[in-house]
PDB file of C-alpha atoms in Angstrom:
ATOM      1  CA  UNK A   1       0.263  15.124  12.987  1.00 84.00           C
ATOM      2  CA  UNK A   2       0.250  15.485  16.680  1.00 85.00           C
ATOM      3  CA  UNK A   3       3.854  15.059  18.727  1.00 87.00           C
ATOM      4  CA  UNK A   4       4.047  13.400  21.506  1.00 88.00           C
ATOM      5  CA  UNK A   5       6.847  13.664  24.303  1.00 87.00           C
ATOM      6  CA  UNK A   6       7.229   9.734  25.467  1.00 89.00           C
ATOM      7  CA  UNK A   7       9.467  10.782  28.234  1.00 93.00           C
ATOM      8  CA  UNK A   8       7.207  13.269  29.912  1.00 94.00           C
ATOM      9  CA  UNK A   9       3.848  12.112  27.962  1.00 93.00           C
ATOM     10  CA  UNK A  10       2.639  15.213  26.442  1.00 93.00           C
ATOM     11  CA  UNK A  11       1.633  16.868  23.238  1.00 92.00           C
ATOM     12  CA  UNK A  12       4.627  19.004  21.723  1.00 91.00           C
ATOM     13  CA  UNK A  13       3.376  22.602  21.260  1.00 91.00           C
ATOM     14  CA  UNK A  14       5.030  25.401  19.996  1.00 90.00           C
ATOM     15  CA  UNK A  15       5.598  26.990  16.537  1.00 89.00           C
ATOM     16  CA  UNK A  16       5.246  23.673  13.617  1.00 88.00           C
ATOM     17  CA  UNK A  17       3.207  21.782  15.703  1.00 88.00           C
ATOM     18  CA  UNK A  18       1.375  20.272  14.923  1.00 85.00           C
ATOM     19  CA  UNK A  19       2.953  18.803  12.027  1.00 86.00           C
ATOM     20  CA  UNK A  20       0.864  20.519   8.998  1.00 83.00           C
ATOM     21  CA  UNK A  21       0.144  17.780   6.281  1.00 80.00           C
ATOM     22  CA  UNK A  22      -0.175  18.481   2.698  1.00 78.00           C
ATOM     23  CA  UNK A  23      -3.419  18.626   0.967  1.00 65.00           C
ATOM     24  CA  UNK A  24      -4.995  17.508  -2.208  1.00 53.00           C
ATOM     25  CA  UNK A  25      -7.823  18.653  -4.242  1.00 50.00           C
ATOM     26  CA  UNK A  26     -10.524  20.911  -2.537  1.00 47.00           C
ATOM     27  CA  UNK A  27     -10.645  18.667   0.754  1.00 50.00           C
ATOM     28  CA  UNK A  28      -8.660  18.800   3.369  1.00 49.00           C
ATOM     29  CA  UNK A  29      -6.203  15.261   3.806  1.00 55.00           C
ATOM     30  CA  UNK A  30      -5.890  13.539   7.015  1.00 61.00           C
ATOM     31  CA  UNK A  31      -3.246  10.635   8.282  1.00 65.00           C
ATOM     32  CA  UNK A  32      -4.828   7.426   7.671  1.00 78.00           C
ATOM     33  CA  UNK A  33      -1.844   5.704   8.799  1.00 87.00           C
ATOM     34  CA  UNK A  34       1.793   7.271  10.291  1.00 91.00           C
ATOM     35  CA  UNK A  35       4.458   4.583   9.654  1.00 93.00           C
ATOM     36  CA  UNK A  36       8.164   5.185  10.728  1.00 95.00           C
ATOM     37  CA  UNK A  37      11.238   4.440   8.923  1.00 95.00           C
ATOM     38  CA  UNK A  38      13.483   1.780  10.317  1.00 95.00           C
ATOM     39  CA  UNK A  39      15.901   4.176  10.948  1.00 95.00           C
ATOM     40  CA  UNK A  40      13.392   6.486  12.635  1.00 93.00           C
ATOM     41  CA  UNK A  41      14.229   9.526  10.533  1.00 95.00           C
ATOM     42  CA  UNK A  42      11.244   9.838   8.284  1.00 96.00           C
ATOM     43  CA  UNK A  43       7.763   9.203   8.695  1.00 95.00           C
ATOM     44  CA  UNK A  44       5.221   8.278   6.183  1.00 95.00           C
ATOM     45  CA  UNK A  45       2.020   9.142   5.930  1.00 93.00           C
ATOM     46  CA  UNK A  46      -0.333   7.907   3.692  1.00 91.00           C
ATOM     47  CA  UNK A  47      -3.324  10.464   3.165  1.00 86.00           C
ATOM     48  CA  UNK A  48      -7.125  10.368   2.957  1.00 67.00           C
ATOM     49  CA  UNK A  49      -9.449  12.993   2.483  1.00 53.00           C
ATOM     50  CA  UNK A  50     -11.796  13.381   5.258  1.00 46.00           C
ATOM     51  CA  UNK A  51     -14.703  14.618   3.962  1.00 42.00           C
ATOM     52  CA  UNK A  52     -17.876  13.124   4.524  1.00 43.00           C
ATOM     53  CA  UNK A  53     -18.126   9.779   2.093  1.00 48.00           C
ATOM     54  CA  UNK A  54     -14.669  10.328   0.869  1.00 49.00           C
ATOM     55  CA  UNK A  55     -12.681   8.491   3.185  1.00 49.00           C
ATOM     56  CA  UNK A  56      -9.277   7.749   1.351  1.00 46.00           C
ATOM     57  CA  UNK A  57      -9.777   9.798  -1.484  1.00 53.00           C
ATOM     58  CA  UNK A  58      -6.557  11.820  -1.350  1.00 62.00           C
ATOM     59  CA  UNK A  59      -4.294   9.968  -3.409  1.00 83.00           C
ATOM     60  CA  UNK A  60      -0.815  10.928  -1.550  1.00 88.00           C
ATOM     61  CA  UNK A  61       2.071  10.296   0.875  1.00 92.00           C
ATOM     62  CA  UNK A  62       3.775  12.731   2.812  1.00 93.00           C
ATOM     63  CA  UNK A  63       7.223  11.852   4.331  1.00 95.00           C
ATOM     64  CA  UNK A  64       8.118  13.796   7.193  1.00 94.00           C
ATOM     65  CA  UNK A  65      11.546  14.662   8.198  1.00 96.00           C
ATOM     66  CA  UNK A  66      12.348  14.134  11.957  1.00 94.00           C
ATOM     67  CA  UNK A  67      15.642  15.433  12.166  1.00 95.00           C
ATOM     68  CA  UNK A  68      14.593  18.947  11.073  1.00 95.00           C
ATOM     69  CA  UNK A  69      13.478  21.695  14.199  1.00 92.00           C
ATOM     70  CA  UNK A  70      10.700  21.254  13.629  1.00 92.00           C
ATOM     71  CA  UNK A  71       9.651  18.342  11.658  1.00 94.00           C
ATOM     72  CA  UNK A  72       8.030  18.901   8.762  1.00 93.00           C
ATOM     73  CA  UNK A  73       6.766  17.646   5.199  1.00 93.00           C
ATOM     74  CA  UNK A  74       9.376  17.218   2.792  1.00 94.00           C
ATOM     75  CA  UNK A  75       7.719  15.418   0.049  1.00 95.00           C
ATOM     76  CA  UNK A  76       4.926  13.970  -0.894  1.00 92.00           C
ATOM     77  CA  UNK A  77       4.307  11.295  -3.228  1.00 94.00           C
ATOM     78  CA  UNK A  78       1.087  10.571  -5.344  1.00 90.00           C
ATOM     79  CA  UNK A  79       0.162   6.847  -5.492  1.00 91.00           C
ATOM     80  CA  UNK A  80      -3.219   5.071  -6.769  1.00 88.00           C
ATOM     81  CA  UNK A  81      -6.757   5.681  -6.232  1.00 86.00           C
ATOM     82  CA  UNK A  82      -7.915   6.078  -2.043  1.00 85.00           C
ATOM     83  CA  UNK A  83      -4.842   5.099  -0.929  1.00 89.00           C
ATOM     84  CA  UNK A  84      -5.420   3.394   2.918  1.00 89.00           C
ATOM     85  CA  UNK A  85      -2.765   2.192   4.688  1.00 92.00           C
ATOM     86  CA  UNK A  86       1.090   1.149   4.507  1.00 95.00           C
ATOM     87  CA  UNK A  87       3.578  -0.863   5.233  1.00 96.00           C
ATOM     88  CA  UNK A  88       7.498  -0.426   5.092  1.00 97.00           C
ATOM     89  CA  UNK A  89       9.826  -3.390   4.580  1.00 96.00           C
ATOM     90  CA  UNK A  90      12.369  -3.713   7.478  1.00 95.00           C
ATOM     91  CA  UNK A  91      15.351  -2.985   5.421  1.00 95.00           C
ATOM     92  CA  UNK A  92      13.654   0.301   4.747  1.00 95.00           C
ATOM     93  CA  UNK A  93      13.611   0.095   1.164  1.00 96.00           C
ATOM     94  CA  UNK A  94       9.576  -0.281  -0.014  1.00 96.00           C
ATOM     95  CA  UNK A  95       6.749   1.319   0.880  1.00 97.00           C
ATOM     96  CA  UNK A  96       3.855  -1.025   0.031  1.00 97.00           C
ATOM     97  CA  UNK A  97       0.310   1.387  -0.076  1.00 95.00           C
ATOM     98  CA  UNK A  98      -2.839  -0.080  -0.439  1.00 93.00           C
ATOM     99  CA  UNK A  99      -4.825   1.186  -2.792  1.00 91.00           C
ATOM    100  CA  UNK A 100      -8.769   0.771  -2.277  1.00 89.00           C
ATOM    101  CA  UNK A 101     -10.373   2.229  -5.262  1.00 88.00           C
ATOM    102  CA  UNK A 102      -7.734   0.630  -7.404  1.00 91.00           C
ATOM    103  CA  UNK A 103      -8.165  -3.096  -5.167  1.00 95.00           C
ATOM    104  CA  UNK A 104      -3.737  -3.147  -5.749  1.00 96.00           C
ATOM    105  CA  UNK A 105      -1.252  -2.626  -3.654  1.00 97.00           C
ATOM    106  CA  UNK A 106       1.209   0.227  -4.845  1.00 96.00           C
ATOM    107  CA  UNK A 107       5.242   0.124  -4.107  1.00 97.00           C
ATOM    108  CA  UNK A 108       7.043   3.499  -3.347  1.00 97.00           C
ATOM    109  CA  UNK A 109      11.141   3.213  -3.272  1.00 97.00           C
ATOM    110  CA  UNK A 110      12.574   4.542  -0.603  1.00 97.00           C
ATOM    111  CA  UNK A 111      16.107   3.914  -1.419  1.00 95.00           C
ATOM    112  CA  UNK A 112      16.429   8.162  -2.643  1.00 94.00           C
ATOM    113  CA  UNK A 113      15.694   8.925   0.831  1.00 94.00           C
ATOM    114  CA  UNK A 114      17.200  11.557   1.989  1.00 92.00           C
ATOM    115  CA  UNK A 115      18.543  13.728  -1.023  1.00 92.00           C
ATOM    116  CA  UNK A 116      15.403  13.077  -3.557  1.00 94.00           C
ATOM    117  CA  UNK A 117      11.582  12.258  -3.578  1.00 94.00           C
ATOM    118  CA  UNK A 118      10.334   8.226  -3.062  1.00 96.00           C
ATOM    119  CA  UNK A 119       9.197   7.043  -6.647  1.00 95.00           C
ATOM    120  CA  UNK A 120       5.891   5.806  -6.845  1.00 95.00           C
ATOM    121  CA  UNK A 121       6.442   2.921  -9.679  1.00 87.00           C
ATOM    122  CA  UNK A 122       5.804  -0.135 -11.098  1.00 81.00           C
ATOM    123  CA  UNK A 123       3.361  -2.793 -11.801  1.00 90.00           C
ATOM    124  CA  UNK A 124       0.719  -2.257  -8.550  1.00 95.00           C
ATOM    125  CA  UNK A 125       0.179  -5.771  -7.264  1.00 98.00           C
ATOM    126  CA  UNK A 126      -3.454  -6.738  -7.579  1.00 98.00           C
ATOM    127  CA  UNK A 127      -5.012  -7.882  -4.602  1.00 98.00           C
ATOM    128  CA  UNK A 128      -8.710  -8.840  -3.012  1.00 97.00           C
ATOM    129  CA  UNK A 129     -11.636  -6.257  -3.355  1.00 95.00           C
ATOM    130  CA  UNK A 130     -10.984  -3.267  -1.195  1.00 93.00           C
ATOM    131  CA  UNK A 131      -7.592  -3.687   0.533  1.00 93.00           C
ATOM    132  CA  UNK A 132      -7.682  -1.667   3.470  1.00 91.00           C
ATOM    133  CA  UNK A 133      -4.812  -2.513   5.711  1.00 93.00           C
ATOM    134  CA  UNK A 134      -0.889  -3.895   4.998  1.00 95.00           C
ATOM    135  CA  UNK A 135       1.112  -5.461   7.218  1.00 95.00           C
ATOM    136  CA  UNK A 136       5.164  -7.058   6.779  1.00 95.00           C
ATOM    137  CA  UNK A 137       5.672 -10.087   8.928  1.00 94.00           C
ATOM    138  CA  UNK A 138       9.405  -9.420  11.630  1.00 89.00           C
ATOM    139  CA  UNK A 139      10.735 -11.554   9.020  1.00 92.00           C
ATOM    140  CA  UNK A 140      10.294  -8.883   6.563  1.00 94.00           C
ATOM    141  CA  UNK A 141       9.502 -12.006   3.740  1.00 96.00           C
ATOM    142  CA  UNK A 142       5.577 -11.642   3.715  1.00 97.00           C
ATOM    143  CA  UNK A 143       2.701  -9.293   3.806  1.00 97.00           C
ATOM    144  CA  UNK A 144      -0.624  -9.669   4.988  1.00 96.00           C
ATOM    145  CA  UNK A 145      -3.084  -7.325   2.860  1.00 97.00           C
ATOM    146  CA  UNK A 146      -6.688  -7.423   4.388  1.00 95.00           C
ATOM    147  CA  UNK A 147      -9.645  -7.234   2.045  1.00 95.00           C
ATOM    148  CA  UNK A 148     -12.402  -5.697   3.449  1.00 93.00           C
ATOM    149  CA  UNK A 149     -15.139  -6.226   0.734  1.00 93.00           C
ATOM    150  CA  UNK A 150     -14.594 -10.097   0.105  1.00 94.00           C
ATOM    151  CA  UNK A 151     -13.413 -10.999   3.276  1.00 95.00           C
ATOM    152  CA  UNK A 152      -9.956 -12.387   2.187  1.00 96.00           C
ATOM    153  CA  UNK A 153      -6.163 -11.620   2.991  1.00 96.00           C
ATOM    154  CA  UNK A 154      -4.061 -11.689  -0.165  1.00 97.00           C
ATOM    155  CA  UNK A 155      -0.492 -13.097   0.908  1.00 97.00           C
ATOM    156  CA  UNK A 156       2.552 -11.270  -1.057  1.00 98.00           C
ATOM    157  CA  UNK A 157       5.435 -12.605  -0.788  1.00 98.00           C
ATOM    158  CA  UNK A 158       8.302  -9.682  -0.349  1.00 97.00           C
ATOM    159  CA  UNK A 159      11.166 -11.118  -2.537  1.00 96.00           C
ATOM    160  CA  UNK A 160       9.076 -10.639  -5.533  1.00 96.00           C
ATOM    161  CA  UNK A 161       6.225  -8.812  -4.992  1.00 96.00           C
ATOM    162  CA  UNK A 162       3.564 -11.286  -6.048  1.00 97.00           C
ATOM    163  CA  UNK A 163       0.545 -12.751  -4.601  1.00 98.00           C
ATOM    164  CA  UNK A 164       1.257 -16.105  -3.557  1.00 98.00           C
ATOM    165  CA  UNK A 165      -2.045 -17.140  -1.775  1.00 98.00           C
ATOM    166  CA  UNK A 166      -5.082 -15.799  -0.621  1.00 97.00           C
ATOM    167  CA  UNK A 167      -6.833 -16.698   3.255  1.00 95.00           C
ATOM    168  CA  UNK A 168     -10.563 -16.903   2.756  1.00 95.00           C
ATOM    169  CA  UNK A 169     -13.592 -17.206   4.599  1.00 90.00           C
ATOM    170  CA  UNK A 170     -13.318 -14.062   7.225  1.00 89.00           C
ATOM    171  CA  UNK A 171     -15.845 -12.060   8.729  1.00 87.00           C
ATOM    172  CA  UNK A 172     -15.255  -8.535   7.901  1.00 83.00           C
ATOM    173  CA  UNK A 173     -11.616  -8.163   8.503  1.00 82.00           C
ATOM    174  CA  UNK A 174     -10.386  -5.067   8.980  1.00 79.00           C
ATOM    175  CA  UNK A 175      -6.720  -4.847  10.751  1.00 78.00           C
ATOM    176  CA  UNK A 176      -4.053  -7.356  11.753  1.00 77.00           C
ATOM    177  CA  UNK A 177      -0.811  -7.603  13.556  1.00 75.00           C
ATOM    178  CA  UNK A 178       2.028  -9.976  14.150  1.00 66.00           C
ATOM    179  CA  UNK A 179       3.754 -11.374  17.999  1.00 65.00           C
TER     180      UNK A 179
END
């Protein structure tokens, strides 16, 4: 994961940067998306293997811990099968992960945080065919899970995890955000 300095808008060099992520199998894993913490202490990662037809294939989360010099991966959690995206609730609690391979959404608890690994765990939520992106509403009551292969967006409503309604009739979504 590359650093960047806001203030003075450049990359952060020196020795542990970049931030080395963990691997998994024979590939190599890259960030497929770098969410924050609310509190802005931990970052998580959720991993896909880059290799050539494989996108998403790594089935893992790293958590990265910003207050150490430098930052670096303290754990990693495994979650379902080509994990894509995620999605942390505003109170800091979940991590939702979508899951491609698996077409479910996966919940991590962050409530360990900082003394002990996130817990992968749970019934997965099934969702359309191919979720590939997650996103919580400011509210922090809803999220939006995009389904690539049938063109839908499978609602879940936060307070108990369940699908409560599914948007149809898209062309190819891929990524979404709130104002």
């Amino acid at each position: 994961v590359t650093a960047i300095d806001v203030a003075s808008q450049t990359q952060i060099t020196g020795t542990g940067y970049p931030i080395q992520l963990s691997t998994y199998g024979t590939g190599y894993s890259a960030g497929q998306t770098v969410t924050p913490t609310p509190d802005g202490r931990w970052l998580a990662v959720v991993l896909g293997d880059s290799g050539p037809g494989h996108i998403g294939n790594s089935p893992t989360v790293d958590f990265i811990d910003l207050s150490l010099s430098p930052p670096s991966v303290v754990y990693t959690v495994t979650v379902g099968n080509a994990p894509l995206s995620g999605a942390i609730t505003p109170d800091g609690t979940t991590l939702l992960v979508t899951n491609s391979s698996d077409n479910t959404v996966g919940l991590i608890d962050l409530t360990p945080l900082p003394g002990s690994t996130p817990t992968y765990g749970g019934s997965p939520i099934s969702v359309g065919s191919v979720p590939y992106w997650v996103q919580i509403n400011n509210a922090g009551t809803i999220a939006y899970v995009i389904n690539v292969s049938d063109n839908t967006i499978s609602v879940i409503d936060i307070g108990t995890m369940t699908v409560t309604d599914t948007i149809s009739g898209l062309n190819f979504p891929v990524a979404g955000a709130f104002s």
